[in-house]
CSV table of N, CA and C and ligand atoms in Angstrom, one decimal:
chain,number,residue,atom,x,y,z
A,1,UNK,N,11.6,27.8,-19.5
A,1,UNK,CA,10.5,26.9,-19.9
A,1,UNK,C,10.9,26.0,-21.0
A,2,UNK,N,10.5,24.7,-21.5
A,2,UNK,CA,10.6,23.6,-22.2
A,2,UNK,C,9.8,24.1,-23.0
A,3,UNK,N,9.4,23.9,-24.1
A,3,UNK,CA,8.6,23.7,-25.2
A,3,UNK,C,7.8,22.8,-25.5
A,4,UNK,N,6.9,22.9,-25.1
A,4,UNK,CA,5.6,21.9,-25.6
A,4,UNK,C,4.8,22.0,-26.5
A,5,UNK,N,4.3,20.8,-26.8
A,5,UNK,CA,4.1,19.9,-28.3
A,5,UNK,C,2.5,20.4,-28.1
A,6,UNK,N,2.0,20.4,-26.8
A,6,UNK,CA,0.5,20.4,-26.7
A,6,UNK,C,0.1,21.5,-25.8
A,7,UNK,N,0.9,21.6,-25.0
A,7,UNK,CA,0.7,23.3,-24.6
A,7,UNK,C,0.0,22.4,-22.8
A,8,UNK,N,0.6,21.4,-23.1
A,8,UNK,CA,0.6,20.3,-21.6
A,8,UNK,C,2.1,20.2,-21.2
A,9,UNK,N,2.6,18.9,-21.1
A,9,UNK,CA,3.6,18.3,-20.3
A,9,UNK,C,4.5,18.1,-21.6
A,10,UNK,N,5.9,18.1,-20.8
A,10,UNK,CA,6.9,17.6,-21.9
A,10,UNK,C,6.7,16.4,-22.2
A,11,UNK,N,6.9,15.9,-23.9
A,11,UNK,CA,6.8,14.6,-23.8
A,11,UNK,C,7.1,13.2,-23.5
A,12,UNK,N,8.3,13.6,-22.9
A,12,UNK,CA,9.5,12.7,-21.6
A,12,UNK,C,8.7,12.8,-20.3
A,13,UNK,N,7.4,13.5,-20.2
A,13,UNK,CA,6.9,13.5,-18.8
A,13,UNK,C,6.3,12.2,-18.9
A,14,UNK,N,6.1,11.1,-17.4
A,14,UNK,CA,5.2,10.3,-17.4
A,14,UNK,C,3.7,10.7,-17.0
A,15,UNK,N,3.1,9.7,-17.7
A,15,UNK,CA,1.5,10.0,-17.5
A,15,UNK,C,1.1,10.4,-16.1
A,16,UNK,N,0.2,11.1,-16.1
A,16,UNK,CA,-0.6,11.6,-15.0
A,16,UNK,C,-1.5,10.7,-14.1
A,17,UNK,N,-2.1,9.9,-13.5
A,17,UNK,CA,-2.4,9.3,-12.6
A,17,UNK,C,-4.1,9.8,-11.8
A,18,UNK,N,-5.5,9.6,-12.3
A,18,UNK,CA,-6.0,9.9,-12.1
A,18,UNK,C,-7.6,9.2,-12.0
A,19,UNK,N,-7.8,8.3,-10.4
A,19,UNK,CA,-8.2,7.1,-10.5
A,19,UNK,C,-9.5,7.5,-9.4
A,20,UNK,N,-10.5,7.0,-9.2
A,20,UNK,CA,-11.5,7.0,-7.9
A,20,UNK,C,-10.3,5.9,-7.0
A,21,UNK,N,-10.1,6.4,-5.5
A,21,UNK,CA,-9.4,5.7,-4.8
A,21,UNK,C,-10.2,4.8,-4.5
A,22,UNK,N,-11.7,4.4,-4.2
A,22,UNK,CA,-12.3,3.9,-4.1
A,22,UNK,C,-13.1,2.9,-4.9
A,23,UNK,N,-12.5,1.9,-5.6
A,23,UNK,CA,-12.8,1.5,-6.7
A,23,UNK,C,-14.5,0.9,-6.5
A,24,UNK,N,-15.1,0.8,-7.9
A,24,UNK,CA,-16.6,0.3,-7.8
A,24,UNK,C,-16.2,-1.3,-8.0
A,25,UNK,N,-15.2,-2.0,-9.1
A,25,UNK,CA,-15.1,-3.2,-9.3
A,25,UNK,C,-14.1,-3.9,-7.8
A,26,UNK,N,-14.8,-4.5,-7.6
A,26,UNK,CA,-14.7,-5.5,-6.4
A,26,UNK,C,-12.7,-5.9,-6.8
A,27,UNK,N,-12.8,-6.9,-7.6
A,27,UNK,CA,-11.6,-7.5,-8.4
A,27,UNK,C,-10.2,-6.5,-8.1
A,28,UNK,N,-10.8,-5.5,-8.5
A,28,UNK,CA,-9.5,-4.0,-8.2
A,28,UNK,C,-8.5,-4.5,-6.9
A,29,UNK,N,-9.2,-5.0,-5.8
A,29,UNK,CA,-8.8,-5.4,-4.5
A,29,UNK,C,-8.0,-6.9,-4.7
A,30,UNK,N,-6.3,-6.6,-4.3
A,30,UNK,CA,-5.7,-7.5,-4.5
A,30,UNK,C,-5.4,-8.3,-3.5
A,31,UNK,N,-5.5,-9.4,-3.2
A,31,UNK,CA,-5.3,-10.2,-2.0
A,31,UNK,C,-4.0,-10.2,-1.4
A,32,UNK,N,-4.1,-10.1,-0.3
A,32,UNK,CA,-2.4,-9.8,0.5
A,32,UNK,C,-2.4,-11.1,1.5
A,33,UNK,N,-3.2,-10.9,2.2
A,33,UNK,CA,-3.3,-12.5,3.1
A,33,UNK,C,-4.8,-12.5,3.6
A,34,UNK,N,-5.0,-13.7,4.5
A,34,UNK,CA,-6.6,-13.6,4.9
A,34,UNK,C,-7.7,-12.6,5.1
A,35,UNK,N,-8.1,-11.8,4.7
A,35,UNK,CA,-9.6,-10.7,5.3
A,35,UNK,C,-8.5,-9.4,5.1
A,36,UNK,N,-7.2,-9.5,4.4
A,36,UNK,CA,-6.3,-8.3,3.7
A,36,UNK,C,-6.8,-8.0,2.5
A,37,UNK,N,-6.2,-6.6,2.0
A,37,UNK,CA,-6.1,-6.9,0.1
A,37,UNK,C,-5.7,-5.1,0.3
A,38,UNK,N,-5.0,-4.9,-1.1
A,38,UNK,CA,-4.3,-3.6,-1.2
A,38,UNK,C,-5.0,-3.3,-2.4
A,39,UNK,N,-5.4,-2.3,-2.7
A,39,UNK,CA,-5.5,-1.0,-3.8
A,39,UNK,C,-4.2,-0.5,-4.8
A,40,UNK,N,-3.8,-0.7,-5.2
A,40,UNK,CA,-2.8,-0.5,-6.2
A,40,UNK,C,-3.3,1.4,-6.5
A,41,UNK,N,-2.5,2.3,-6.5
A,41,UNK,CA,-2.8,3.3,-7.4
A,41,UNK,C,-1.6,3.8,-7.3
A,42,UNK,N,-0.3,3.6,-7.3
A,42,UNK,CA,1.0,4.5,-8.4
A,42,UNK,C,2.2,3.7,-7.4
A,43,UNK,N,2.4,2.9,-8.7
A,43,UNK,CA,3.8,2.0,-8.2
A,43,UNK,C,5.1,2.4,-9.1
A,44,UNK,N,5.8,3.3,-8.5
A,44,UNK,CA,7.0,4.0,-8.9
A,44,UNK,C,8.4,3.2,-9.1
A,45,UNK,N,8.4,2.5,-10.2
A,45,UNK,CA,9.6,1.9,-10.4
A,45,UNK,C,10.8,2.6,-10.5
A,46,UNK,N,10.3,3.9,-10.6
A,46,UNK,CA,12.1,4.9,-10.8
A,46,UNK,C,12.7,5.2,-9.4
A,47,UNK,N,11.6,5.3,-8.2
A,47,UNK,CA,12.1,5.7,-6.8
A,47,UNK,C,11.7,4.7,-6.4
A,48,UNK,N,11.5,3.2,-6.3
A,48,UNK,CA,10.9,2.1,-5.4
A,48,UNK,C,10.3,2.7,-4.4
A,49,UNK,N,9.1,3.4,-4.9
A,49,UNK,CA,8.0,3.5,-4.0
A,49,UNK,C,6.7,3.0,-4.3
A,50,UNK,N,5.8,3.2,-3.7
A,50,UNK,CA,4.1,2.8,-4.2
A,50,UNK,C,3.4,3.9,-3.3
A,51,UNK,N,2.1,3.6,-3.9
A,51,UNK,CA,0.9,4.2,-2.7
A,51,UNK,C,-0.1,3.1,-3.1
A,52,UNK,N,-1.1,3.0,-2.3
A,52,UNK,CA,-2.1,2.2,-1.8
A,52,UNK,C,-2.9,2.1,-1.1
A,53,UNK,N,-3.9,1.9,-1.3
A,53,UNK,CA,-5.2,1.7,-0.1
A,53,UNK,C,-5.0,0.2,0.6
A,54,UNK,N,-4.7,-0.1,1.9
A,54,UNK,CA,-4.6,-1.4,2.3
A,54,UNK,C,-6.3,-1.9,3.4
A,55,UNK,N,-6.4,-2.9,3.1
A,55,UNK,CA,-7.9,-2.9,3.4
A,55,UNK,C,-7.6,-4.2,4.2
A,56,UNK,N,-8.3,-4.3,5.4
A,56,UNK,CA,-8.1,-5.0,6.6
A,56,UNK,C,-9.6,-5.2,7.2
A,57,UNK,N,-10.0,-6.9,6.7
A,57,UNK,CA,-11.4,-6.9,7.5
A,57,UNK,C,-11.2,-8.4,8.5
A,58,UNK,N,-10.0,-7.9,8.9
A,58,UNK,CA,-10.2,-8.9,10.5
A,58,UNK,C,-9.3,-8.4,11.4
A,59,UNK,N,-9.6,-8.8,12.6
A,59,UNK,CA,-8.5,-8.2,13.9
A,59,UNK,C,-7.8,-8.7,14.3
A,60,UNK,N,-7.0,-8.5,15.0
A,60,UNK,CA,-5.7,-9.1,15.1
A,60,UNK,C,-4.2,-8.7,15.0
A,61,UNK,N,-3.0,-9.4,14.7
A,61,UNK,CA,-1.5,-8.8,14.3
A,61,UNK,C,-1.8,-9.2,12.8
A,62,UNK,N,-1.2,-8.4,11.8
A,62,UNK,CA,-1.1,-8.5,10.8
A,62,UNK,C,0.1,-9.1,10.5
A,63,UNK,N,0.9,-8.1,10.6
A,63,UNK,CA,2.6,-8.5,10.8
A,63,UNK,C,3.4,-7.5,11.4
A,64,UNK,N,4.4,-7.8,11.5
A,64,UNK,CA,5.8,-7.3,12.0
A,64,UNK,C,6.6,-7.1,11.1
A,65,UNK,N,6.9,-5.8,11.0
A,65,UNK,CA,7.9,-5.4,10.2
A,65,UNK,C,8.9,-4.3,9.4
A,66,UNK,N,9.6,-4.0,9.2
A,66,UNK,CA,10.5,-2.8,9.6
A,66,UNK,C,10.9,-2.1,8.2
A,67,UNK,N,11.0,-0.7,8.2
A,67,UNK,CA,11.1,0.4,7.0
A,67,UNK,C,12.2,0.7,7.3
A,68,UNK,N,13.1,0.1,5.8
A,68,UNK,CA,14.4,1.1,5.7
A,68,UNK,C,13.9,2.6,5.2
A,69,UNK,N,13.0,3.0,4.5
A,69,UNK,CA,12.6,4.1,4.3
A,69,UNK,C,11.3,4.8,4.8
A,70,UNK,N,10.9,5.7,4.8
A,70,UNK,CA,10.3,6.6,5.1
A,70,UNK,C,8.7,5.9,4.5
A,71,UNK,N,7.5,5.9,5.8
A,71,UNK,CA,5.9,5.6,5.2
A,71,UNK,C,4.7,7.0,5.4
A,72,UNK,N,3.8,7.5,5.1
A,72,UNK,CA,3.3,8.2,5.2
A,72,UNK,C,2.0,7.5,5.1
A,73,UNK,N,1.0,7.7,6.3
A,73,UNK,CA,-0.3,6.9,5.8
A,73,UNK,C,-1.8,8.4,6.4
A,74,UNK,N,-2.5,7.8,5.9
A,74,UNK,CA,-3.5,8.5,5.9
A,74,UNK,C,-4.8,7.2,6.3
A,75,UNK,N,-5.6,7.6,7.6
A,75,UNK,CA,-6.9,7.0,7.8
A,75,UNK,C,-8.1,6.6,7.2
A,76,UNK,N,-8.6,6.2,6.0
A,76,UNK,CA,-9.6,6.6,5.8
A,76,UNK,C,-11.1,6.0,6.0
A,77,UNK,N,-10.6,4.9,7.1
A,77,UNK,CA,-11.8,4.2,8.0
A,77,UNK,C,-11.4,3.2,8.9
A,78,UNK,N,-12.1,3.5,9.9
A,78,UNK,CA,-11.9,2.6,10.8
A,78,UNK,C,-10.6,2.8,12.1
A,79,UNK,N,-9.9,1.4,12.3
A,79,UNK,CA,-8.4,2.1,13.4
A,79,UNK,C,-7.6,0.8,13.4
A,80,UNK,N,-6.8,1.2,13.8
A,80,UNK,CA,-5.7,0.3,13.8
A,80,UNK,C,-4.1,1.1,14.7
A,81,UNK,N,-3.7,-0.2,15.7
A,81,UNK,CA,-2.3,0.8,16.2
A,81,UNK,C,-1.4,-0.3,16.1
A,82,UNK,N,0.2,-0.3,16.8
A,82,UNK,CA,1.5,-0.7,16.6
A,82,UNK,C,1.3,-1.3,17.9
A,83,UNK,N,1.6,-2.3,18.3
A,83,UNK,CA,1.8,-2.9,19.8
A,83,UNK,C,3.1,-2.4,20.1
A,84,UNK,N,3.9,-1.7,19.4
A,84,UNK,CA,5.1,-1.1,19.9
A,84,UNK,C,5.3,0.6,20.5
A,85,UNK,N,4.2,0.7,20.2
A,85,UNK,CA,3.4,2.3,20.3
A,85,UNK,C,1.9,2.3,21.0
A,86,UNK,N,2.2,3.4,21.8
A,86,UNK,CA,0.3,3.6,22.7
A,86,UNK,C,-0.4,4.2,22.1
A,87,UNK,N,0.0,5.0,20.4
A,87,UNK,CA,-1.2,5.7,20.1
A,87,UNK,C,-2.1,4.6,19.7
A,88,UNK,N,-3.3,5.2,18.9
A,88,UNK,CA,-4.1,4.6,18.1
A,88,UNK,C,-4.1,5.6,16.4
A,89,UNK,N,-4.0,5.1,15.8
A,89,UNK,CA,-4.5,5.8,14.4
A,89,UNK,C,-5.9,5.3,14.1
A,90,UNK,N,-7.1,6.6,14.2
A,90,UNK,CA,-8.2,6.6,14.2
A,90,UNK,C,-8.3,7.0,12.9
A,91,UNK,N,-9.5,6.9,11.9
A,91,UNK,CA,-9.8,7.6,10.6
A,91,UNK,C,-10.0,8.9,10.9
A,92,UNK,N,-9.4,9.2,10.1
A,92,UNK,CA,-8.8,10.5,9.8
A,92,UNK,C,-7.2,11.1,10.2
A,93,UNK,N,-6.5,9.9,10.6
A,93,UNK,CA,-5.4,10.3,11.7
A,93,UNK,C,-4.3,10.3,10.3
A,94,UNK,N,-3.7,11.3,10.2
A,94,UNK,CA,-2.2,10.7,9.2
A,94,UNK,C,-0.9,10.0,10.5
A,95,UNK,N,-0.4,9.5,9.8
A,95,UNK,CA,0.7,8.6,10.4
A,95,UNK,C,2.0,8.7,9.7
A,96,UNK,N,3.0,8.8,10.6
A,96,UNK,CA,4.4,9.1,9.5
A,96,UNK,C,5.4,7.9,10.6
A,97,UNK,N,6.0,7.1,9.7
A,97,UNK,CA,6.7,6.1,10.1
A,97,UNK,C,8.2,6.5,9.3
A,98,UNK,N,8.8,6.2,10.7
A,98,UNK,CA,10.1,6.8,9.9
A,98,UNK,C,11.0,5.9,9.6
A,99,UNK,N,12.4,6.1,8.9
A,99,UNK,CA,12.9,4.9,8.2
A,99,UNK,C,13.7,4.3,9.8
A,100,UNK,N,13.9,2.6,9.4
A,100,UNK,CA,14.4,2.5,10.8
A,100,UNK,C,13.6,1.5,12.1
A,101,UNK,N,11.8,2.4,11.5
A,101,UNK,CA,11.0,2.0,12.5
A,101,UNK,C,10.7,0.5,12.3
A,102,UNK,N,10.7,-0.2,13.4
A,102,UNK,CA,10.0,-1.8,13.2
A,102,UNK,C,8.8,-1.3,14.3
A,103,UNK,N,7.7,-2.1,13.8
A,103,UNK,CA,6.5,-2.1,14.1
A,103,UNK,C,5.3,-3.5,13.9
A,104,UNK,N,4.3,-3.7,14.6
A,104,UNK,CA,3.5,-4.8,14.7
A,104,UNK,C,2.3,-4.0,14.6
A,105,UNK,N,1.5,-4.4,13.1
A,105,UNK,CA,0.2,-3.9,12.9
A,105,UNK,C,-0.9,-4.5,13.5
A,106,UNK,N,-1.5,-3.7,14.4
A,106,UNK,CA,-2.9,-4.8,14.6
A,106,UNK,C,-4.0,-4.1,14.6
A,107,UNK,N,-5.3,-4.7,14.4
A,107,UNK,CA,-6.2,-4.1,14.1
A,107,UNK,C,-7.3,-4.4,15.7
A,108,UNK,N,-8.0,-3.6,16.0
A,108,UNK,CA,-8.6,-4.1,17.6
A,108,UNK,C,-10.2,-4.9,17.2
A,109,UNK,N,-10.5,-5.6,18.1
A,109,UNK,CA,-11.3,-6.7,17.7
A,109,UNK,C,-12.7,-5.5,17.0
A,110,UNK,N,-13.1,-4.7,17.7
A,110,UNK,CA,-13.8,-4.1,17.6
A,110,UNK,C,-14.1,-3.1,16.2
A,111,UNK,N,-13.2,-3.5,15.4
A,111,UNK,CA,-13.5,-2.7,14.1
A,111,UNK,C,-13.1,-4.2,13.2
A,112,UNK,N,-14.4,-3.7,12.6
A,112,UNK,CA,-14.7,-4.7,11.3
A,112,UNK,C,-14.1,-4.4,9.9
A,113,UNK,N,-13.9,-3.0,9.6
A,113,UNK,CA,-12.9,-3.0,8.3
A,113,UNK,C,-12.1,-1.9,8.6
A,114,UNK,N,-10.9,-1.4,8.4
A,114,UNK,CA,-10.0,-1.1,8.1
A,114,UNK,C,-9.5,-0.6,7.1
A,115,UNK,N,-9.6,1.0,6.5
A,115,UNK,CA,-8.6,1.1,5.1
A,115,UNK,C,-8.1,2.2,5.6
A,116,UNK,N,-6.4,2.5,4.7
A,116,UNK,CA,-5.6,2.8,5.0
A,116,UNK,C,-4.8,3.4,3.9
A,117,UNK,N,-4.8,4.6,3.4
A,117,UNK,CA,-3.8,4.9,2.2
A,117,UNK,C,-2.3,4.8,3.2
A,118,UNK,N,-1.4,4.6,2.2
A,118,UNK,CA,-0.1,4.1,2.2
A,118,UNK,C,0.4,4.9,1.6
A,119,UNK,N,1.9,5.6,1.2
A,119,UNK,CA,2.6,6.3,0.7
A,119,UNK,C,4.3,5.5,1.2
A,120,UNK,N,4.3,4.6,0.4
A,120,UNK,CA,5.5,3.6,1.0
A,120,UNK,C,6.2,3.8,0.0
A,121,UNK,N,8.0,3.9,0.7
A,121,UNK,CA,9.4,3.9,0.1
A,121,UNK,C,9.8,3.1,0.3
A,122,UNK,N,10.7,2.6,-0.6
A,122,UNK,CA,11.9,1.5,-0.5
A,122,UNK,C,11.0,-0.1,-0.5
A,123,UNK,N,10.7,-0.5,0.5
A,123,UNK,CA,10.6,-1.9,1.2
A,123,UNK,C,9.8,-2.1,2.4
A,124,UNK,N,9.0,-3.2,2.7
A,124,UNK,CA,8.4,-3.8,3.4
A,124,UNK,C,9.6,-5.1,3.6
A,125,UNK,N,10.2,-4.6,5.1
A,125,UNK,CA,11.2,-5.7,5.7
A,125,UNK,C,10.3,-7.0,6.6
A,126,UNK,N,9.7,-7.9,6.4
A,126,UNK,CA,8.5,-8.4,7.3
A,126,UNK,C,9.3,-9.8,8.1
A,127,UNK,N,9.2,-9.3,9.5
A,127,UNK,CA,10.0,-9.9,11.0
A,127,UNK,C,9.5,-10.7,11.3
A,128,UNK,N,10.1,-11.9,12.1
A,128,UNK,CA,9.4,-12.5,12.8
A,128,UNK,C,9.4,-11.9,14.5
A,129,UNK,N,9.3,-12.8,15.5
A,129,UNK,CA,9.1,-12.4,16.9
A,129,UNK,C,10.5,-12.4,17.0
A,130,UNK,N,12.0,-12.8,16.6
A,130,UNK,CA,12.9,-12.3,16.9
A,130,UNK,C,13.9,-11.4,16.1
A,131,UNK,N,13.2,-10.8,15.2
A,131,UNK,CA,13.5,-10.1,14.8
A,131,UNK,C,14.4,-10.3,13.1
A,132,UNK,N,13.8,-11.8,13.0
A,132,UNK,CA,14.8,-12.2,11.5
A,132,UNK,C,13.7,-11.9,10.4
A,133,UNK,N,14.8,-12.0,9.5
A,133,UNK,CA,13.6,-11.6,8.7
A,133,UNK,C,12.7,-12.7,8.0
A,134,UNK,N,11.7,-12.7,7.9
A,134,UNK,CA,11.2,-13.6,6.9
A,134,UNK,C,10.4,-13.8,5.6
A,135,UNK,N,10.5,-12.3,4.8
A,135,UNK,CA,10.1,-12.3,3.6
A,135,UNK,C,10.1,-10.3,3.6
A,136,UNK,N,10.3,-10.0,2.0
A,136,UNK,CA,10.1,-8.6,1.6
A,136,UNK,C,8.4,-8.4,0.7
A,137,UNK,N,8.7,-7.2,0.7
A,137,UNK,CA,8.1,-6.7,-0.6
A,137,UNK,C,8.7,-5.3,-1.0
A,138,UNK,N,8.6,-5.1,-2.1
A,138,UNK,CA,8.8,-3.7,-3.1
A,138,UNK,C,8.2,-3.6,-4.1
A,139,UNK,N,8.3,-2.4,-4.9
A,139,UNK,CA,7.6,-1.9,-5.8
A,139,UNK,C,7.3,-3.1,-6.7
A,140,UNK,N,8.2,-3.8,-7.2
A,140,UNK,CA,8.3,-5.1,-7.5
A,140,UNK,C,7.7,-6.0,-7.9
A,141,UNK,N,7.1,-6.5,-6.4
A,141,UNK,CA,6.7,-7.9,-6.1
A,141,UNK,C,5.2,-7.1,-5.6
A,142,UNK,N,4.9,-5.9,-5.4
A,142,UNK,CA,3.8,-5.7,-5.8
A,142,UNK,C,3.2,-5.2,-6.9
A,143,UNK,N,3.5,-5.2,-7.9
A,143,UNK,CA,3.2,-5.5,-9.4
A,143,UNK,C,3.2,-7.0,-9.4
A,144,UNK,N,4.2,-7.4,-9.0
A,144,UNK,CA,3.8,-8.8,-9.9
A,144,UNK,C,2.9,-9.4,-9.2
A,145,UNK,N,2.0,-9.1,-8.1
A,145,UNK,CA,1.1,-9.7,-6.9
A,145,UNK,C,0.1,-8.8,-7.9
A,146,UNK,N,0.2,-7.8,-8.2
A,146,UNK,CA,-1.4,-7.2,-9.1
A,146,UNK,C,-1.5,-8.0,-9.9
A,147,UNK,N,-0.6,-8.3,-11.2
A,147,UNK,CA,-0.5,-8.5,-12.3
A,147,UNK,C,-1.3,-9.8,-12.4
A,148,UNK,N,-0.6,-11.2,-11.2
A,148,UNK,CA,-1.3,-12.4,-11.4
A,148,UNK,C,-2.7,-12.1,-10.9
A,149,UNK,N,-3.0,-11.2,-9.8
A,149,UNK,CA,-4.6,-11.4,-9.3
A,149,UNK,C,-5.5,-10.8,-10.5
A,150,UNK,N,-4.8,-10.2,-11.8
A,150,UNK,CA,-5.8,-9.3,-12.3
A,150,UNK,C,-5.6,-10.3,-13.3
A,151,UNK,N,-5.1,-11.1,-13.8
A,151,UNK,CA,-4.7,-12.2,-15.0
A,151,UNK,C,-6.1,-13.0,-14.1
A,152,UNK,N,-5.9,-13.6,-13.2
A,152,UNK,CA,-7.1,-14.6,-12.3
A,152,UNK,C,-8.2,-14.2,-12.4
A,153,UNK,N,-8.4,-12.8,-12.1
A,153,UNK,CA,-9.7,-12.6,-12.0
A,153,UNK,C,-10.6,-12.2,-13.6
A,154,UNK,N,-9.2,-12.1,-14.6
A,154,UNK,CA,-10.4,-11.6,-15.7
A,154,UNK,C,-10.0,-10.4,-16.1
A,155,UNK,N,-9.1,-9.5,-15.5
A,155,UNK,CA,-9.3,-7.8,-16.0
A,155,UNK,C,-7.9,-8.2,-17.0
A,156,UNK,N,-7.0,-9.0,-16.8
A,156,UNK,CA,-6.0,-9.0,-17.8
A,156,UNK,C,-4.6,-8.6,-17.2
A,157,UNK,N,-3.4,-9.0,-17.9
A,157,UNK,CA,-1.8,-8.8,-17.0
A,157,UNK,C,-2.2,-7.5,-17.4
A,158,UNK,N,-2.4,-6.8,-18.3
A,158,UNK,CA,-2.0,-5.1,-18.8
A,158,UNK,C,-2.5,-4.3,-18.0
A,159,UNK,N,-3.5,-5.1,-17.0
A,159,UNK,CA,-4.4,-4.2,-16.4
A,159,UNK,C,-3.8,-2.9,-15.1
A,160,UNK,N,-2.6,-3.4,-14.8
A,160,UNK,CA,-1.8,-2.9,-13.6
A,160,UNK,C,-1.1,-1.7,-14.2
A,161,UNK,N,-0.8,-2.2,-15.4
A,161,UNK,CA,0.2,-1.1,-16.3
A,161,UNK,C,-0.4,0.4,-15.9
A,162,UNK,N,-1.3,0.7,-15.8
A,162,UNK,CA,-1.8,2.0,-15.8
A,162,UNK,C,-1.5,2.3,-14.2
A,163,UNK,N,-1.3,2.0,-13.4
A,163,UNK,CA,-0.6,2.6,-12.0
A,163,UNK,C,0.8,2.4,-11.6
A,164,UNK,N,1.6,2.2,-13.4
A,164,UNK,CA,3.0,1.7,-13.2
A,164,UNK,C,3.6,3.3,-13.6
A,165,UNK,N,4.7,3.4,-13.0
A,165,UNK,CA,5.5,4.6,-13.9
A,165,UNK,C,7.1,4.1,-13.7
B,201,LIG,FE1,4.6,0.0,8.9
């Protein structure tokens, strides 16, 4: 055992993380693209990973796009499936995408919202129809996508800090 100062965590430990996933302020919701927007709750700059709630209120393909690492998702309304795959991920369904996998999100006309926790590693590779690529994201560039929407809306750049480690 390590020695503690408080009879808690070593003091080299990073903060603890302990948020309603469901936020009450509207603004929390970061815009990703049209009738999209993601939840921010623990963007891990030491392993380039994140988690997040991704929120989907239109139907259609979202995008195309391929995991050099490993996704883990959880349902928590609504559905959505892979035009590359015949399941469906219904709420409550967990989903595990493995590294490797390219995939096309769509949501079916028939559901009006969509959320989705996310447990993402490494990178968002986003494809077009032949397979090039045409834009990333990582731990990153989603911080720096919180930071300016929460500067815009009022809550402040520092505001993100607290789901950074
Ligand atoms: Fe995916």
């Amino acid at each position: 055992m390590y020695k503690v100062l408080d009879g808690s965590a070593h003091p080299l430990a990073p903060k603890e993380i302990a948020i309603p996933a469901m936020p009450e302020d509207e603004r929390i919701w970061v815009p990703q693209a049209e009738g999209v927007w993601f939840r921010p709750m623990m963007l891990n700059t030491l392993q380039g990973q994140w988690c997040n709630l991704l929120r989907v209120r239109r139907a259609g393909i979202l995008s195309k796009h391929l995991h050099p690492q490993p996704v883990h998702g959880y349902v928590i309304k609504g559905r959505w499936h892979y035009l590359e795959h015949d399941w469906v991920a219904e709420t409550g369904s967990y989903v595990f995408e493995p590294p490797g996998e390219i995939h096309t999100l769509t949501v079916p006309e028939d559901c009006e919202e969509m959320i989705t926790f996310f447990n993402i590693s490494g990178c968002m590779v986003y494809l077009d129809e032949n397979n090039e690529q045409i834009g990333f994201e990582d731990v990153f560039t989603k911080i720096d996508m919180c930071r300016q929407h929460y500067i815009d809306v009022g809550l402040g750049a520092d505001y993100v800090d607290q789901f950074v480690r």
